[in-house]
Each structure stands twice: as structure tokens, then as C-alpha cells.
Coordinates of C-alpha atoms and ligand atoms in Angstrom, one line a residue:
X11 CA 118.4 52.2 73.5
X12 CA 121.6 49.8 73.4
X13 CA 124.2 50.6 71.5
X14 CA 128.0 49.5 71.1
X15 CA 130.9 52.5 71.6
X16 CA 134.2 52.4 70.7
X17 CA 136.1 53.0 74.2
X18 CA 140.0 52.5 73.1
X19 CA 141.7 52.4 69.6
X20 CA 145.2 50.6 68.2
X21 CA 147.9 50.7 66.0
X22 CA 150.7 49.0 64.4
X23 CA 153.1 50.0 62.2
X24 CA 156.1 47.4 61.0
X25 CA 159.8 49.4 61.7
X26 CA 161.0 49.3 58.0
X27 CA 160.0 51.9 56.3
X28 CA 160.1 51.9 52.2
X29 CA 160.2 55.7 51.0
X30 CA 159.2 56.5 47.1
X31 CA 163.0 57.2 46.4
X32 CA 163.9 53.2 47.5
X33 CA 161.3 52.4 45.0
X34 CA 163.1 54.5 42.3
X35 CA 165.6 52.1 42.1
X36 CA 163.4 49.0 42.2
X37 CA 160.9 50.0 39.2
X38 CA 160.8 52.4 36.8
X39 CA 159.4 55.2 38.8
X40 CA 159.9 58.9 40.6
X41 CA 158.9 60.2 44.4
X42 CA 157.2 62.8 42.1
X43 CA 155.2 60.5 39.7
X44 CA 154.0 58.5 43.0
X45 CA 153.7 62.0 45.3
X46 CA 151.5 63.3 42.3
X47 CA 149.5 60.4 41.7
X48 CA 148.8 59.2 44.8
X49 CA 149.6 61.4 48.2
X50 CA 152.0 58.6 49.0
X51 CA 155.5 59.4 50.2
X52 CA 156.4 56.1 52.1
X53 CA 155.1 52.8 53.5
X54 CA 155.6 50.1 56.3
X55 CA 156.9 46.9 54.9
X56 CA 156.7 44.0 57.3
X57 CA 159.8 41.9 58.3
X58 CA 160.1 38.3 57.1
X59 CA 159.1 37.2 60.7
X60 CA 156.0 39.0 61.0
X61 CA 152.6 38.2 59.7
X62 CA 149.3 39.7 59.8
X63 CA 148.4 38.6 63.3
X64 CA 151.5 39.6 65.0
X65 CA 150.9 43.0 63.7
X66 CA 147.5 42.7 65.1
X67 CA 148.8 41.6 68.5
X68 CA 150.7 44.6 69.0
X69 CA 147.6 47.0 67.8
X70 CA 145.3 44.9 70.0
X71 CA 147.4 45.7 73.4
X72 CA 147.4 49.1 72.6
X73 CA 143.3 49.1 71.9
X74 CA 143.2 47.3 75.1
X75 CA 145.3 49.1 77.3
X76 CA 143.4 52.4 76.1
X77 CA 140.0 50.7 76.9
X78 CA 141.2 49.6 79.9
X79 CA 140.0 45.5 79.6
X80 CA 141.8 42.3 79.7
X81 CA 141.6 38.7 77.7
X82 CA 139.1 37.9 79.9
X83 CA 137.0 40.7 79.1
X84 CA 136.5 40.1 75.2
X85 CA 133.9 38.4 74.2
X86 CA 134.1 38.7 70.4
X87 CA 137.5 38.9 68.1
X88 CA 136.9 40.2 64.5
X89 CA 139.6 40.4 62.5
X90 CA 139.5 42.0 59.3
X91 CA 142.1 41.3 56.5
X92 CA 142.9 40.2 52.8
X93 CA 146.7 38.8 53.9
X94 CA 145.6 35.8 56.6
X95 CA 148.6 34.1 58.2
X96 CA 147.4 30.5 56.7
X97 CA 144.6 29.8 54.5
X98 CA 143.2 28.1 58.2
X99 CA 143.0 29.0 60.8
X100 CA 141.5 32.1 60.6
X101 CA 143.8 34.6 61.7
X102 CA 141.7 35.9 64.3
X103 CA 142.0 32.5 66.2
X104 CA 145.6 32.9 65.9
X105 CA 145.2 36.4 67.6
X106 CA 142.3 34.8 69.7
X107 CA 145.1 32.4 71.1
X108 CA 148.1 35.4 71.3
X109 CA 146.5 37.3 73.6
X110 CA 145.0 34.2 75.9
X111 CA 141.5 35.2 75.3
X112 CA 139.3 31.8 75.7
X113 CA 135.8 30.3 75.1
X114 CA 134.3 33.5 72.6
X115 CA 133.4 33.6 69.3
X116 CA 136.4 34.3 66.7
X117 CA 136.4 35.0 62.8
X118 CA 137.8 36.5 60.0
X119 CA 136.1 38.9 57.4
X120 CA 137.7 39.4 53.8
X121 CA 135.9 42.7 52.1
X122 CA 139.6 43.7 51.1
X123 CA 140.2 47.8 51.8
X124 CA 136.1 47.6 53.1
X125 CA 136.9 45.1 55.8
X126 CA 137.3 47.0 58.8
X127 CA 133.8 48.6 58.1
X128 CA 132.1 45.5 57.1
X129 CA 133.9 44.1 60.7
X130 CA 133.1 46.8 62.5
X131 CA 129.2 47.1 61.4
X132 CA 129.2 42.9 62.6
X133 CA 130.8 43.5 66.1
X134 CA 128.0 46.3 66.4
X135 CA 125.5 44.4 65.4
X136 CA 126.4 41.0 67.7
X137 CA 126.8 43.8 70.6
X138 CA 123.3 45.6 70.0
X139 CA 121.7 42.0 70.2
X140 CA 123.0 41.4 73.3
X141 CA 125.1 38.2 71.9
X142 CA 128.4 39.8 73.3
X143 CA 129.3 42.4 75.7
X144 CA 133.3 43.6 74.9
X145 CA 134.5 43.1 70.9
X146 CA 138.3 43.4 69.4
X147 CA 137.6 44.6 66.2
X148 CA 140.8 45.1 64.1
X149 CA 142.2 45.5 60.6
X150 CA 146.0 43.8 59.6
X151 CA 147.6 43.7 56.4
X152 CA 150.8 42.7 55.0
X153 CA 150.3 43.9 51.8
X154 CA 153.9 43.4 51.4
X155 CA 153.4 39.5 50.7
X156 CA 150.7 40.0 47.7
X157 CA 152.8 42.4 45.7
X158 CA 154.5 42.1 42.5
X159 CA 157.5 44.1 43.3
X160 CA 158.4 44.5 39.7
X161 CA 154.8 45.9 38.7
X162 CA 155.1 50.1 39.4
X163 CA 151.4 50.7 38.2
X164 CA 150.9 48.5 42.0
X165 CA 153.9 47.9 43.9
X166 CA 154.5 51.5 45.0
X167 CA 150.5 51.5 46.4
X168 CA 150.6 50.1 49.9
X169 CA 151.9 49.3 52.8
X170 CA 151.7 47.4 55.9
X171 CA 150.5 47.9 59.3
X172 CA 147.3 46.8 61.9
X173 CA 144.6 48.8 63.6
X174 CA 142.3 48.0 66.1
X175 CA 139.4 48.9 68.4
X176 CA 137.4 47.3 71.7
X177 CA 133.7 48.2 71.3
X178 CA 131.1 47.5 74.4
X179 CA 127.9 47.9 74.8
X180 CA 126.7 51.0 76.3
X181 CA 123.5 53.1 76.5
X182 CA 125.1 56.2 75.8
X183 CA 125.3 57.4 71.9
X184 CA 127.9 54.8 70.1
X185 CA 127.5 53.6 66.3
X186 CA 124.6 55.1 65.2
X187 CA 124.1 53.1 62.2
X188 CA 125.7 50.8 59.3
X189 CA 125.8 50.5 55.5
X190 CA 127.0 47.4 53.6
X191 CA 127.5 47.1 50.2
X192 CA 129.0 44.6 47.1
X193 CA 128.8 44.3 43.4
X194 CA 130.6 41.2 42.7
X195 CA 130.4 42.5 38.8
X196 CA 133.3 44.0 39.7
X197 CA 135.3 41.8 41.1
X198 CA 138.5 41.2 38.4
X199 CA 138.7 45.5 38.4
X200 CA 141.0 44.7 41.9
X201 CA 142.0 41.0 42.6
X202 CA 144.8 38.5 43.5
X203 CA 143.3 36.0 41.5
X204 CA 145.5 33.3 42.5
X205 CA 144.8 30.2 44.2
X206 CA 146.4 27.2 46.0
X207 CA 145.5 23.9 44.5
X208 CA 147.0 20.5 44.8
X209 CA 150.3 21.6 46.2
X210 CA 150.3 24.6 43.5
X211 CA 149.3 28.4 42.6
X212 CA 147.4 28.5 40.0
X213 CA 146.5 32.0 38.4
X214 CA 148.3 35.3 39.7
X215 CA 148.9 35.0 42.8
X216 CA 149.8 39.3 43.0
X217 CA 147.8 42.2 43.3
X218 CA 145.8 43.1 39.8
X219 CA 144.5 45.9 38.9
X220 CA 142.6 48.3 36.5
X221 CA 143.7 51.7 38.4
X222 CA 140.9 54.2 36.1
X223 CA 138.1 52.2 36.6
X224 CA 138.6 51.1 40.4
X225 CA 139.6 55.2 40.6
X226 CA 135.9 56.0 38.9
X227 CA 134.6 53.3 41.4
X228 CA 135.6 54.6 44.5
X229 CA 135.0 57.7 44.2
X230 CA 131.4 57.6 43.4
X231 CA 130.3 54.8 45.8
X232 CA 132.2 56.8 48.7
X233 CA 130.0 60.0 47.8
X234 CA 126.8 57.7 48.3
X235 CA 127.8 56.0 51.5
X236 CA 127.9 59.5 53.1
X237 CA 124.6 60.9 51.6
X238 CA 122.9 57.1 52.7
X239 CA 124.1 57.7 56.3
X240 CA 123.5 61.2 56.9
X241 CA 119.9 60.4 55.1
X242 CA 118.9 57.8 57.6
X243 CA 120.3 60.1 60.9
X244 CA 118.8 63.1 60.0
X245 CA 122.1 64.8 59.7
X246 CA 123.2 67.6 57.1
X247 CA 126.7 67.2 55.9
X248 CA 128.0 70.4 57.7
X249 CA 126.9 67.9 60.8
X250 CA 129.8 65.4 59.8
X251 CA 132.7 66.8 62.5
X252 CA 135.1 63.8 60.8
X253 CA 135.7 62.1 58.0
X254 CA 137.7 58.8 58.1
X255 CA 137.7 57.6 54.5
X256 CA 140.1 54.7 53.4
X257 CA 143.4 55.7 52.2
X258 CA 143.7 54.3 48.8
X259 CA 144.9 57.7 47.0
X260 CA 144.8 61.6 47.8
X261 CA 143.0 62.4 44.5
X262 CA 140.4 59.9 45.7
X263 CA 139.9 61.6 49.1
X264 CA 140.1 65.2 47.6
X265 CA 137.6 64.7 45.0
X266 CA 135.1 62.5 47.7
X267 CA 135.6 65.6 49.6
X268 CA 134.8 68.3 47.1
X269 CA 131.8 66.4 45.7
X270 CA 131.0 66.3 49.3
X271 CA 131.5 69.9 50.3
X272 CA 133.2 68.7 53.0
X273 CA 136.4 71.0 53.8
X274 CA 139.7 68.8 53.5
X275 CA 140.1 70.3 57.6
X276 CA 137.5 67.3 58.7
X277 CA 139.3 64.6 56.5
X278 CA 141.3 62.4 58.4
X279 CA 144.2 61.8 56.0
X280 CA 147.1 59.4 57.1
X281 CA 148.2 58.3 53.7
X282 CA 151.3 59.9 52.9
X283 CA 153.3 57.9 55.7
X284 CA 151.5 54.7 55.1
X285 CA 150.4 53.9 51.7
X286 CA 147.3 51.7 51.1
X287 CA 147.3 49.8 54.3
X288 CA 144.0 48.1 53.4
X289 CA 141.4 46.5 56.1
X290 CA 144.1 48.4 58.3
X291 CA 143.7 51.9 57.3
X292 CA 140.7 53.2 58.8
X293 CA 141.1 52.0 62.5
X294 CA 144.7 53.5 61.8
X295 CA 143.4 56.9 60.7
X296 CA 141.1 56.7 63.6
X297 CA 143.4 55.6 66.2
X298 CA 145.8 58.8 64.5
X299 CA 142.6 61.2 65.6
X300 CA 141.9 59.9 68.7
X301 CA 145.3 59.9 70.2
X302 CA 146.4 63.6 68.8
X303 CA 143.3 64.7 70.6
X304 CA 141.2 65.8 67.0
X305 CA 138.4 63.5 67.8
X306 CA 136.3 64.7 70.7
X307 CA 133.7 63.3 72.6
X308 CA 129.7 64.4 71.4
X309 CA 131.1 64.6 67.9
X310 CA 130.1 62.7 64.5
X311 CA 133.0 60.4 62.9
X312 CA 132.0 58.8 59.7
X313 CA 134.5 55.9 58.7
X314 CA 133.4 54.6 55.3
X315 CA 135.6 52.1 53.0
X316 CA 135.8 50.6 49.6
X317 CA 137.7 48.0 48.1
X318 CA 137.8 44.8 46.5
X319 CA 134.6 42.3 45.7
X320 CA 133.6 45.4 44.9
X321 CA 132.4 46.0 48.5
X322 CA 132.1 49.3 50.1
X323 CA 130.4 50.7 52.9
X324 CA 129.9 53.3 56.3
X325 CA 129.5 53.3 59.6
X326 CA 128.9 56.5 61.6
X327 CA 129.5 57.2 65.4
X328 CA 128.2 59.6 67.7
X329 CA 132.2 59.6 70.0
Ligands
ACO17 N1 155.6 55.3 38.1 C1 155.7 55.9 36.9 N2 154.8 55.7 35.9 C2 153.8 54.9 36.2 C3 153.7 54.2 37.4 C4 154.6 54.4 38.4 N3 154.6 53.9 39.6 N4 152.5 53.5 37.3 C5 152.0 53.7 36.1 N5 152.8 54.5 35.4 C6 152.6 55.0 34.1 C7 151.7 54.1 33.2 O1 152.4 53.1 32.7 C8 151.2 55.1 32.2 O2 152.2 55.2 31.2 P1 151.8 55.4 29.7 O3 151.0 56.7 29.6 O4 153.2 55.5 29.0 O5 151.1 54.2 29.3 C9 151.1 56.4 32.9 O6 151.9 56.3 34.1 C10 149.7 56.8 33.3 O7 149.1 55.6 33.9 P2 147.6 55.7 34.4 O8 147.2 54.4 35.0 O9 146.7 56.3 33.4 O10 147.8 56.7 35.6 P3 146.8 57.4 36.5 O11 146.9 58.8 36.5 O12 145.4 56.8 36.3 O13 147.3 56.9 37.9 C11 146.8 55.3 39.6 C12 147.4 55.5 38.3 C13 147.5 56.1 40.7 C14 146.9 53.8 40.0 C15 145.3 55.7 39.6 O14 144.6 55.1 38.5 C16 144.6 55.5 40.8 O15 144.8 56.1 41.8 N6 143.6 54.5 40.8 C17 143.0 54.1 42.0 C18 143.6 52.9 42.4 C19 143.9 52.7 43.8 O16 143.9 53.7 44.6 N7 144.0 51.5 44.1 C20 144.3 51.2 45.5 C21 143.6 49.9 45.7 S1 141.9 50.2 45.5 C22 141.3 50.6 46.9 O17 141.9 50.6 47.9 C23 139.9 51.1 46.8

């Protein structure tokens, strides 16, 4: 049995940090209402200079030192994110061409705060054929850039930053499986619904969004993601050693967990520093676990995400 393994992880966080109290006196807002509401106490905002694929560059090196591989090693560059550098290139070819890796296939993948899953579950899937041998698989934001910094029922939600991981094949345990979702039905509950045309945005070109309903949302579909992987491994939910969901909100990840049964003690929460990073926050939580030692080899991860489209979706390793 082939499979593809996750053998070094990433991160990148932008040096500025934007705590709830700075907020205070850019919107009408407290560090309470925002520590209450959402688990958030700061954020990374990205300097002017930086965009989504230099964050990436720096997670990269760091995925790649810990995997031990060079440019000429990667065979596949995935890069999840919502915030591209241009609208082309894709901003993995940017990355592609930052880190000198030649001649391999390179593409973006825009499922919003699912991305990183939906890019992971592809790199898995082009490895387990055989089509590649060594992906970069990484999340970037710059959430900064799609804000409307004068809207607190958004503004004070996210942050910026980039995580990444190098899969390869191997014939030990890896990714065990995959689950993809969307429901475009939903797509105006979370949007930027802006769009360049003829020299000029038309619509909003900032983050919308209807909080309740997107809150309702995610909490229900990251429930079934679980129950659909451990269903088709076999695997009870006591079996689950980690859980890596996406950092949208606290009272998200407290209820998924309690409707779960899982005990917050396997919950992988990175929120509070961060914010909302988006396609980034998973392989950030994840690179957090693996580098403070909490993630051990033999045991079951389960990274699942949801987020615009509506998409939302799992993937669950064996580490
Ligand atoms: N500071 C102070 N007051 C605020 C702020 C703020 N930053 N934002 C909104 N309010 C006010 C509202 O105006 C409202 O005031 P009103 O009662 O006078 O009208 C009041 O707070 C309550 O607003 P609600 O929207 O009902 O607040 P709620 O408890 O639902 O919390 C929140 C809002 C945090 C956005 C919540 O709905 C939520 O967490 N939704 C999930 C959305 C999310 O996590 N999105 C991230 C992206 S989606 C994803 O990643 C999956």
C-alpha cells in the first residue's frame, strides 16, 4: 500500500503584531467583547512589502529544512490561499520560482479557510498515483489586504501568516484518507464579492459576512467531517489522539468538541495569538504540535476545515 506522509512542517508569522486593545481605538470595540466572542487576543498583520508568497517562502524553508529536501527534490507545489499575490500568476509559481524549484507541476487552490485540506487531500492523491514523489503543500494569507478596517463585526477576526508541509510517498502509514466537500448555496453567507473589471472593482471588494449563520454552518459540518472519517477507518472517536480544526473562533471549536466528546486536551488550539489565519491555519496549528513535541509518531491527527464556497472538509493521518 502507497501512501504520502507528512515528513517536515512550516510556519510563518509576519513581525507586527495587532493586539484587541490597538483595535479598541480603531472600531468601536473591547479586548473583552472580541476575547469573549471569539478566543482571539491578537493577530499578525503583514508589512506593506510582504505578500502572500513571501510569507510562504519563509514557511517553505522551514518545512523543508525539517524534511530534510531541497528545490530539486519537489516535485509538486500546492499552494493554498484566498489573498494571491496577482490575479496571475498563481502564487504558487511565484513561490515555485522563489525557492528555484524547476520543471514540476505548480497551482493554486482557492477553498477559502478549507484550502489547506482541499490542497492537502490533492498533493495525496497526485502522490498515491504515483504522478509525483516529494510535494510543498502550504497555506498563506494576508487577510490584512481584504479587510474593511472600519467594519468591527470582521476586521478584529483574522490575521496573517503561512504554513506549510513536504509530503512523500512512503509505504509506511501516512494520510489515511480524504473528505471534500461544497455547497455553493452558501456562497454570499462569507464572501469578498468584489471583482476587477476594465481597470475597476466592481462590488465589495472586503470581507462580508453573516457571522450566525456561517457560526451554525461550521459547526455542524465540522461534527460530520469527523464522524465521515472515523466511519470509513474503522476508528472510534476516543481513537482520535489530535484534533486540528481551523481556527475561525473558540466557541466554534468548543462546541465541535463537546458535540464530539472529544476532550478540549486533544484540540489543537492556536487561535488566540493568531486570529483567523485562513488556508494558513491548520498547517500552522500543526506545525505548533509537531515542533512542541505533542504530536507523536503512531498517533491519529485529524485536520479538518471549513470556510467559504461553502467548502469544508478532513483529512486524517496515521503520524
Ligand atoms: N465589538 C463589539 N461589538 C460588536 C463587534 C465587535 N468587534 N462586532 C459585532 N458587534 C456587535 C454587533 O453589532 C451586535 O450589536 P447589536 O446587538 O447592538 O446589534 C452585537 O455585537 C452582537 O452581534 P452578533 O453578530 O449577534 O454577535 P455574535 O455573538 O454572533 O458574535 C461573531 C459575532 C463573533 C462574528 C460570531 O457570529 C461568530 O463567531 N461567527 C462565526 C464567524 C467566524 O468565525 N467567521 C470567521 C470566518 S468563517 C470561517 O473561518 C469558517
Amino acid at each position: 500500500m502507497m501512501y504520502s506522509r507528512i515528513v517536515g512542517t512550516g510556519s510563518y508569522l509576519p513581525e507586527k503584531i495587532l493586539t484587541n486593545h490597538d483595535l479598541e481605538s480603531m472600531v468601536d470595540t473591547s479586548d473583552e467583547w472580541i476575547r469573549t466572542r471569539t478566543g482571539i487576543e491578537e493577530r499578525r498583520i503583514a508589512a506593506d512589502n510582504q505578500m502572500a508568497s513571501d510569507l510562504a517562502l519563509n514557511a517553505s524553508r522551514e518545512a523543508m529544512e525539517a524534511a530534510g529536501v531541497g528545490a530539486a527534490d519537489i516535485d509538486l507545489v500546492i499552494v493554498a490561499t484566498t489573498t494571491p499575490d496577482v490575479i496571475f500568476p498563481s502564487t504558487a509559481c511565484i513561490l515555485q520560482n522563489k525557492l528555484g524549484i524547476r520543471d514540476c507541476p505548480a497551482f493554486d487552490v482557492q477553498a477559502v479557510c478549507s484550502g489547506f485540506v482541499y490542497a492537502l487531500a490533492t498533493a495525496d492523491m497526485f502522490i498515491r498515483d504515483g504522478k509525483c514523489r516529494t510535494a510543498l503543500v502550504v497555506g498563506t494569507e494576508v487577510y490584512s489586504r481584504i479587510l474593511d478596517w472600519t467594519d468591527r463585526s470582521t476586521c478584529v477576526l483574522f490575521g496573517d501568516g503561512a504554513g506549510a508541509v513536504v509530503l512523500t510517498q512512503s509505504d509506511q502509514s501516512g494520510i489515511l484518507s480524504s473528505h471534500l466537500h461544497a455547497d455553493g448555496d452558501y456562497s454570499k453567507i462569507l464572501a469578498v464579492p468584489g471583482s476587477v473589471c476594465g481597470g475597476k472593482v466592481q462590488g465589495r471588494p472586503f470581507v462580508v459576512m453573516e457571522g450566525n449563520t456561517v457560526f451554525k454552518f461550521a459547526v455542524k459540518v465540522l461534527e460530520e467531517v469527523v464522524h465521515e472519517a472515523l466511519t470509513e477507518n474503522n476508528l472510534r472517536v476516543s481513537d482520535i489522539d489530535w484534533l486540528i480544526p481551523h481556527q475561525a473562533n473558540i466557541r466554534i471549536i468548543l462546541s465541535t468538541a463537546k458535540k464530539l466528546g472529544i476532550p478540549m486536551e486533544k484540540v489543537v488550539v492556536t487561535l488566540e495569538r493568531q486570529g483567523n489565519t485562513s488556508a494558513a491555519s491548520i498547517p500552522l496549528a500543526l506545525d505548533a504540535a509537531v515542533r512542541d513535541g505533542r504530536i507523536k509518531s503512531g498517533q491519529h491527527v485529524l485536520l479538518e476545515g471549513v470556510g467559504g464556497g461553502f467548502t469544508w472538509g478532513s483529512v486524517l493521518i496515521r503520524w
